[in-house]
XYZ file of C-alpha atoms in Angstrom:
470
model
C -8.293 -31.965 -11.251
C -10.428 -29.321 -9.574
C -9.290 -25.803 -8.770
C -9.399 -26.714 -5.088
C -6.411 -29.021 -5.611
C -4.124 -26.024 -5.967
C -4.835 -24.744 -2.450
C -1.960 -25.561 -0.119
C -2.948 -27.334 3.074
C -0.045 -26.607 5.405
C 0.036 -23.687 7.785
C 2.607 -20.969 7.116
C 2.786 -19.575 10.615
C 4.880 -20.601 13.579
C 3.689 -19.570 17.011
C 5.940 -17.860 19.536
C 8.016 -20.008 21.820
C 8.918 -19.037 25.404
C 7.974 -15.409 24.875
C 10.036 -14.978 21.701
C 8.317 -13.120 18.889
C 6.705 -15.382 16.262
C 8.975 -16.069 13.321
C 8.313 -14.044 10.168
C 6.273 -15.628 7.414
C 8.447 -17.141 4.670
C 8.817 -14.777 1.731
C 10.530 -15.113 -1.623
C 13.939 -13.404 -1.674
C 14.466 -13.571 2.073
C 18.146 -14.593 1.680
C 19.102 -12.404 -1.282
C 22.527 -10.825 -0.926
C 23.482 -7.517 -2.532
C 26.897 -5.925 -3.239
C 28.122 -3.007 -1.139
C 30.084 -0.118 -2.614
C 32.562 -0.418 0.232
C 33.347 -4.028 -0.674
C 31.756 -7.386 -0.026
C 28.047 -7.982 0.205
C 25.209 -8.173 2.730
C 21.885 -9.903 3.151
C 19.363 -7.459 1.739
C 17.104 -5.883 4.347
C 13.878 -5.085 2.475
C 12.270 -2.299 4.490
C 10.030 -0.808 1.808
C 6.940 -2.980 2.291
C 4.655 0.043 2.015
C 5.644 0.352 -1.654
C 5.654 -3.353 -2.541
C 5.808 -6.252 -0.128
C 7.748 -9.379 -1.080
C 5.802 -12.380 -2.306
C 4.812 -14.863 0.367
C 6.402 -18.239 -0.296
C 2.952 -19.758 0.048
C 1.630 -17.502 -2.714
C 4.548 -18.359 -4.988
C 4.046 -22.077 -4.402
C 0.325 -21.855 -5.127
C 0.884 -19.879 -8.324
C 3.649 -22.249 -9.476
C 1.345 -25.236 -8.925
C -1.363 -23.606 -11.035
C 0.692 -22.266 -13.951
C 0.890 -25.564 -15.907
C -2.915 -25.500 -15.951
C -3.242 -21.837 -16.964
C -5.952 -21.105 -19.516
C -8.229 -18.309 -20.706
C -11.028 -17.314 -18.363
C -14.784 -17.311 -19.130
C -14.537 -17.815 -22.897
C -12.791 -21.149 -23.401
C -14.433 -24.552 -23.824
C -11.264 -26.531 -23.087
C -10.447 -28.213 -19.807
C -7.773 -25.702 -18.763
C -10.058 -22.782 -19.538
C -12.847 -24.315 -17.514
C -10.500 -25.019 -14.618
C -9.053 -21.495 -14.780
C -12.538 -19.980 -14.810
C -13.430 -22.029 -11.754
C -10.244 -20.907 -10.011
C -10.872 -17.259 -10.895
C -14.388 -17.274 -9.493
C -13.290 -19.211 -6.413
C -10.678 -16.514 -5.876
C -13.420 -13.884 -6.017
C -15.367 -15.787 -3.368
C -12.253 -16.136 -1.185
C -11.611 -12.391 -1.307
C -15.269 -11.687 -0.526
C -15.007 -13.883 2.547
C -11.730 -12.301 3.604
C -13.364 -8.860 3.471
C -16.566 -9.933 5.238
C -18.481 -8.805 2.169
C -22.234 -8.455 2.486
C -24.572 -10.641 0.485
C -25.173 -8.015 -2.215
C -21.590 -6.731 -2.433
C -19.555 -7.300 -5.602
C -15.852 -8.043 -5.878
C -14.012 -6.697 -8.912
C -10.438 -7.590 -9.801
C -8.432 -4.590 -10.993
C -4.780 -3.715 -11.496
C -4.390 -2.234 -8.007
C -5.664 0.456 -5.652
C -5.116 3.261 -8.152
C -7.046 1.378 -10.808
C -9.816 0.513 -8.334
C -10.372 4.118 -7.304
C -10.261 5.325 -10.903
C -12.863 2.677 -11.752
C -15.126 3.916 -8.963
C -14.554 7.515 -10.031
C -15.722 6.612 -13.540
C -18.884 5.066 -12.071
C -19.980 8.059 -9.996
C -23.463 9.424 -10.764
C -23.528 12.805 -12.474
C -23.103 15.701 -10.058
C -21.423 13.686 -7.317
C -19.392 15.645 -4.774
C -16.381 13.873 -3.279
C -14.901 14.704 0.126
C -11.267 13.778 0.711
C -8.620 14.792 3.246
C -5.399 16.324 1.952
C -3.589 13.541 3.802
C -4.450 10.982 1.119
C -2.153 9.201 -1.301
C -2.397 10.581 -4.837
C -4.343 7.454 -5.846
C -7.144 8.682 -3.590
C -6.685 12.410 -4.212
C -6.616 12.611 -7.986
C -9.145 10.269 -9.717
C -12.198 12.284 -8.623
C -11.010 15.486 -10.267
C -11.943 14.080 -13.681
C -15.527 13.133 -12.876
C -16.770 14.963 -9.782
C -16.685 18.141 -7.739
C -14.114 17.724 -4.993
C -14.011 19.189 -1.496
C -10.524 18.770 -0.036
C -10.490 18.810 3.747
C -7.375 20.003 5.623
C -5.129 17.525 7.382
C -6.696 16.719 10.755
C -4.691 16.845 13.969
C -6.639 14.093 15.702
C -9.314 11.476 15.103
C -11.935 13.737 16.674
C -10.879 16.601 14.429
C -11.180 14.387 11.346
C -14.709 13.323 12.256
C -15.754 16.882 13.131
C -14.341 18.286 9.879
C -16.177 15.719 7.785
C -19.380 16.242 9.746
C -19.256 19.997 9.174
C -18.416 19.665 5.471
C -21.246 17.216 4.818
C -23.700 19.324 6.814
C -22.844 22.319 4.632
C -23.230 20.390 1.370
C -26.330 19.848 -0.748
C -28.144 16.734 0.527
C -29.837 16.395 -2.834
C -26.623 15.528 -4.678
C -24.791 12.187 -4.505
C -21.864 12.464 -2.104
C -18.863 10.218 -1.562
C -16.185 10.282 1.127
C -12.769 8.781 0.368
C -10.444 8.019 3.263
C -7.321 5.987 3.875
C -7.278 3.283 6.515
C -3.616 3.878 7.358
C -1.375 6.679 6.137
C 1.318 5.616 3.708
C 3.534 8.347 5.178
C 3.140 8.041 8.955
C 1.421 4.665 9.224
C -1.204 6.207 11.501
C -4.689 4.695 11.541
C -7.708 6.787 10.612
C -11.045 6.437 12.455
C -12.705 4.629 9.557
C -15.792 3.308 11.390
C -16.528 6.752 12.881
C -16.071 8.463 9.523
C -18.343 5.881 7.887
C -21.022 6.493 10.501
C -20.727 10.247 9.937
C -20.991 9.857 6.169
C -24.052 7.620 6.391
C -25.766 9.909 8.889
C -25.638 12.606 6.203
C -26.743 10.240 3.440
C -23.265 10.036 1.877
C -21.274 6.968 0.884
C -17.682 6.127 1.751
C -14.833 4.267 0.060
C -11.883 2.986 2.067
C -8.384 3.046 0.603
C -7.032 -0.038 2.379
C -3.741 -0.285 0.473
C -1.717 0.166 3.671
C -4.284 -1.233 6.108
C -5.101 -4.605 4.547
C -1.591 -6.120 4.888
C -1.611 -5.469 8.644
C -5.165 -5.534 10.003
C -8.525 -7.119 9.350
C -10.578 -5.128 6.855
C -14.296 -5.859 7.136
C -16.799 -4.275 4.793
C -19.614 -5.204 7.152
C -17.783 -4.411 10.382
C -16.515 -0.998 9.315
C -19.765 -0.337 7.417
C -17.976 1.174 4.438
C -19.568 1.109 1.010
C -16.417 0.112 -0.886
C -12.894 -0.980 -0.138
C -9.893 -0.895 -2.482
C -6.489 -2.504 -2.077
C -3.504 -3.825 -4.055
C -2.164 -7.348 -4.303
C 1.452 -6.170 -4.463
C 1.162 -4.711 -0.967
C -0.588 -7.868 0.293
C 2.346 -10.187 -0.508
C 0.895 -11.077 -3.933
C 2.834 -9.036 -6.540
C 1.186 -10.430 -9.681
C -0.475 -7.316 -11.084
C -3.933 -7.459 -9.529
C -5.992 -5.449 -7.062
C -9.512 -5.365 -5.674
C -12.518 -3.065 -5.549
C -15.293 -4.556 -3.423
C -18.589 -3.192 -2.194
C -21.972 -1.930 -3.294
C -23.026 -2.839 -6.793
C -25.706 -0.296 -7.670
C -23.541 2.602 -8.903
C -21.292 0.118 -10.698
C -24.243 -1.585 -12.377
C -25.651 1.710 -13.626
C -22.351 3.065 -14.963
C -20.883 2.579 -18.396
C -18.216 -0.145 -18.362
C -14.861 1.084 -17.095
C -13.251 -0.446 -20.198
C -15.099 -1.202 -23.416
C -14.252 -4.595 -24.855
C -14.703 -8.323 -24.726
C -16.104 -9.679 -21.503
C -17.874 -6.421 -20.691
C -20.096 -6.788 -23.746
C -23.033 -9.194 -23.902
C -24.130 -8.695 -27.517
C -22.679 -6.454 -30.202
C -24.155 -5.422 -33.540
C -22.997 -2.952 -36.156
C -24.596 -0.026 -34.353
C -25.424 -1.178 -30.812
C -24.009 -2.975 -27.799
C -25.630 -4.566 -24.783
C -23.342 -4.579 -21.789
C -23.016 -7.331 -19.226
C -24.060 -6.843 -15.639
C -22.282 -7.986 -12.489
C -18.517 -8.135 -12.173
C -18.046 -8.817 -15.913
C -19.284 -5.296 -16.707
C -16.047 -3.747 -15.407
C -13.576 -6.559 -16.117
C -13.169 -6.255 -19.870
C -10.354 -8.096 -21.588
C -8.680 -11.328 -20.526
C -8.852 -11.481 -16.729
C -5.637 -11.726 -14.741
C -6.407 -15.112 -13.238
C -2.862 -15.491 -11.872
C -3.096 -12.154 -10.078
C -6.546 -12.916 -8.702
C -5.470 -16.353 -7.500
C -2.347 -14.867 -5.895
C -4.469 -12.414 -3.901
C -6.783 -15.215 -2.793
C -3.761 -17.289 -1.774
C -2.392 -14.387 0.279
C -5.777 -13.938 1.965
C -5.817 -17.601 2.959
C -2.220 -17.481 4.205
C -2.835 -14.403 6.352
C -6.027 -15.905 7.742
C -4.205 -19.102 8.662
C -1.360 -17.181 10.272
C -3.810 -15.103 12.272
C -3.960 -11.400 11.536
C -4.125 -10.561 15.240
C -0.912 -12.476 15.929
C 0.813 -10.886 12.954
C -0.323 -7.409 14.039
C 0.914 -8.015 17.586
C 4.321 -9.037 16.262
C 4.539 -5.948 14.057
C 3.499 -3.684 16.932
C 6.297 -5.092 19.078
C 8.829 -4.589 16.301
C 7.550 -1.074 15.624
C 7.932 -0.147 19.304
C 11.490 -1.466 19.196
C 12.229 0.531 16.039
C 10.770 3.753 17.416
C 12.715 3.366 20.659
C 15.938 2.864 18.709
C 15.405 5.955 16.570
C 14.350 7.999 19.600
C 17.862 7.504 20.994
C 19.329 9.346 18.004
C 18.752 13.098 18.622
C 19.274 14.042 14.978
C 16.318 11.899 13.850
C 12.835 13.424 13.759
C 9.913 11.135 13.025
C 6.810 12.464 11.301
C 3.408 12.232 12.987
C -0.004 13.610 12.164
C -1.932 12.628 15.297
C 0.976 12.497 17.736
C 3.636 9.963 18.742
C 1.213 7.773 20.709
C -1.296 7.334 17.908
C -2.081 3.802 16.718
C -0.374 2.873 13.465
C 0.778 0.098 11.173
C 4.450 -0.661 10.602
C 5.198 2.404 8.471
C 7.382 5.245 9.761
C 8.831 8.323 8.062
C 11.580 10.564 9.374
C 14.198 13.161 8.508
C 17.778 13.441 9.743
C 19.261 16.768 10.753
C 22.067 17.786 8.421
C 21.171 15.251 5.755
C 19.358 15.327 2.466
C 16.922 12.434 2.789
C 17.693 11.011 -0.644
C 21.401 10.867 0.096
C 20.746 9.225 3.428
C 18.567 6.560 1.790
C 21.172 6.027 -0.923
C 23.873 5.487 1.691
C 21.710 2.980 3.567
C 21.374 0.971 0.379
C 24.880 1.265 -1.065
C 26.852 0.922 2.169
C 24.607 -1.303 4.303
C 22.345 -3.253 1.936
C 19.186 -1.755 3.439
C 16.319 -0.736 1.162
C 14.040 2.103 2.287
C 12.032 4.740 0.450
C 12.804 8.458 0.143
C 10.857 11.365 -1.320
C 7.278 12.528 -0.903
C 5.706 9.064 -1.172
C 3.047 10.187 -3.679
C 1.413 12.141 -0.859
C 2.820 15.593 -1.597
C 0.321 17.741 0.375
C 0.761 15.668 3.542
C 4.566 15.500 3.436
C 4.781 19.235 2.736
C 2.644 19.878 5.814
C 4.649 17.545 8.042
C 7.939 19.083 6.905
C 6.719 22.650 7.255
C 6.843 23.474 3.556
C 4.485 25.769 1.691
C 1.448 24.080 0.214
C 2.527 25.318 -3.228
C 6.216 24.469 -2.860
C 7.578 23.030 -6.121
C 8.776 19.545 -5.249
C 9.418 16.374 -7.153
C 8.945 12.927 -5.639
C 12.365 11.652 -4.598
C 14.469 14.322 -6.294
C 17.436 15.272 -4.066
C 17.688 18.841 -5.356
C 19.185 20.275 -2.192
C 22.736 19.494 -1.073
C 23.251 17.588 2.145
C 22.578 19.803 5.143
C 20.191 22.146 3.353
C 16.420 22.106 3.778
C 14.695 19.823 1.333
C 11.112 18.681 1.125
C 11.646 14.961 1.151
C 11.788 12.338 3.863
C 12.858 8.748 4.497
C 10.318 5.967 5.004
C 10.949 2.602 6.609
C 8.206 -0.012 6.424
C 7.991 -3.705 7.156
C 5.553 -6.549 7.620
C 4.908 -10.212 8.190
C 8.099 -11.338 6.458
C 10.553 -8.997 8.216
C 13.161 -10.571 10.513
C 13.975 -8.756 13.750
C 17.642 -8.471 12.821
C 16.822 -6.389 9.728
C 15.331 -3.671 11.913
C 18.238 -3.888 14.346
C 20.654 -3.493 11.407
C 18.671 -0.507 10.196
C 18.819 1.324 13.530
C 22.539 0.571 13.852
C 23.147 1.880 10.326
C 21.218 5.090 11.006
C 23.206 5.625 14.184
C 26.506 5.062 12.381
C 25.679 7.311 9.438
C 24.656 10.121 11.777
C 27.790 9.732 13.868
C 30.394 9.123 11.147
C 28.879 10.265 7.880
C 28.801 8.394 4.587
C 31.861 6.397 3.502
C 31.167 7.023 -0.197
C 30.385 10.017 -2.370
C 27.041 10.364 -4.139
C 25.649 12.281 -7.079
C 22.264 13.056 -8.553
C 21.428 11.137 -11.721
C 18.014 11.490 -13.363
C 16.470 12.805 -10.177
C 17.836 9.972 -8.051
C 20.764 9.907 -5.674
C 23.283 7.210 -6.659
C 26.805 6.214 -5.591
C 29.576 8.007 -7.433
C 31.232 5.655 -9.934
C 34.650 7.279 -9.549
C 37.131 4.675 -8.284
C 38.123 7.239 -5.670
C 34.554 6.982 -4.374
C 35.221 5.957 -0.776
C 35.660 8.935 1.516
C 38.836 8.733 3.565
C 38.763 8.457 7.328
C 40.591 11.795 7.471
C 37.834 13.463 5.447
C 35.310 12.188 7.964
C 37.224 13.831 10.771
């Protein structure tokens, strides 16, 4: 059996009928029911796709079909090892095609976006200066501090301001040193799109390189290395409906080829003696250890499924649902959504907000415990950006997700709702209805802080009486 035999042939997408939105892509766990503290249960509404998207059913089926044939990659002589090696390298080619990789680009499989950017940071030439906006996720803010000089640019108020700020910073820097720009494709806090192509053009005009953090962009829009003219792109499988522990770094190979291996070990080494080692070139140089063939194959499967479904059709569906969500929240005066570029800016299906009179962690806990709706609360591993959007000091001591302030008092945390190709319309309608009800009536249960998280009170007297709600 060849590796090709594991590729499913049926389409996973159903087109719209009579103007109705296309149906969501089938995902694993779509019909899971969860208990409610108020009694009974509810179908779980997973609205935290920006953290980890559910597994596409197509991906699960492909992985399940392969698992009986699982074997070690690159080093085994047996049939299953040979087949697994073939599948692994075919997966690399699939991802390269999905990203419109150029002929000399390399595709590395990593553990995720954070791992990808740390790998690139370890490969930077000596003396490199990195330029990064304070709006980035910590995965894009922090890795460079270990290996390079970092220029942190303030949060821009518009696309034009972002391009102008980068242009000025690069113009003022030393053209004789290697320079790298790191930018997100879509904010993990506001969902807003950044002007990636314009920033890439600006970087290249000054002789700098650019890496795109596509963790939030890739699940929703086409990401083209050639079309955007970025030097590298990084993303995570678990956000691309393939939660099997793998990610991708793809792009130019020269800095990677010249750098010491990211991890020292088998696979990265070509020959080893008592006092010397010759390292491999190509992708093997930075993929030491036993490759995660299941994770790589899952990402490739997700790429094929999204291609078959049509990314433009999926994006159009999400845009319609996002407009519906924003309109619903706009009718609730106590809700304030967070924007960097303004309410009309283009974005993916990620939205953060705060509710007047509520601690965000308690609000999120009530959505889960009383309505079966899963969202995210906290600072979303983007502390500088959330502080700015909430009007907090840049040095304010905050902890991701910790509900330190009582309900009704100012606290530097927010609520994030995010969705994608597998989200049914009714889950978003339930969410808006739940927000409206919580704002109007308050929580029906009491909550406490436990280990930095807000959880339902276990006291059997937990439910709040109707009289207490007024």
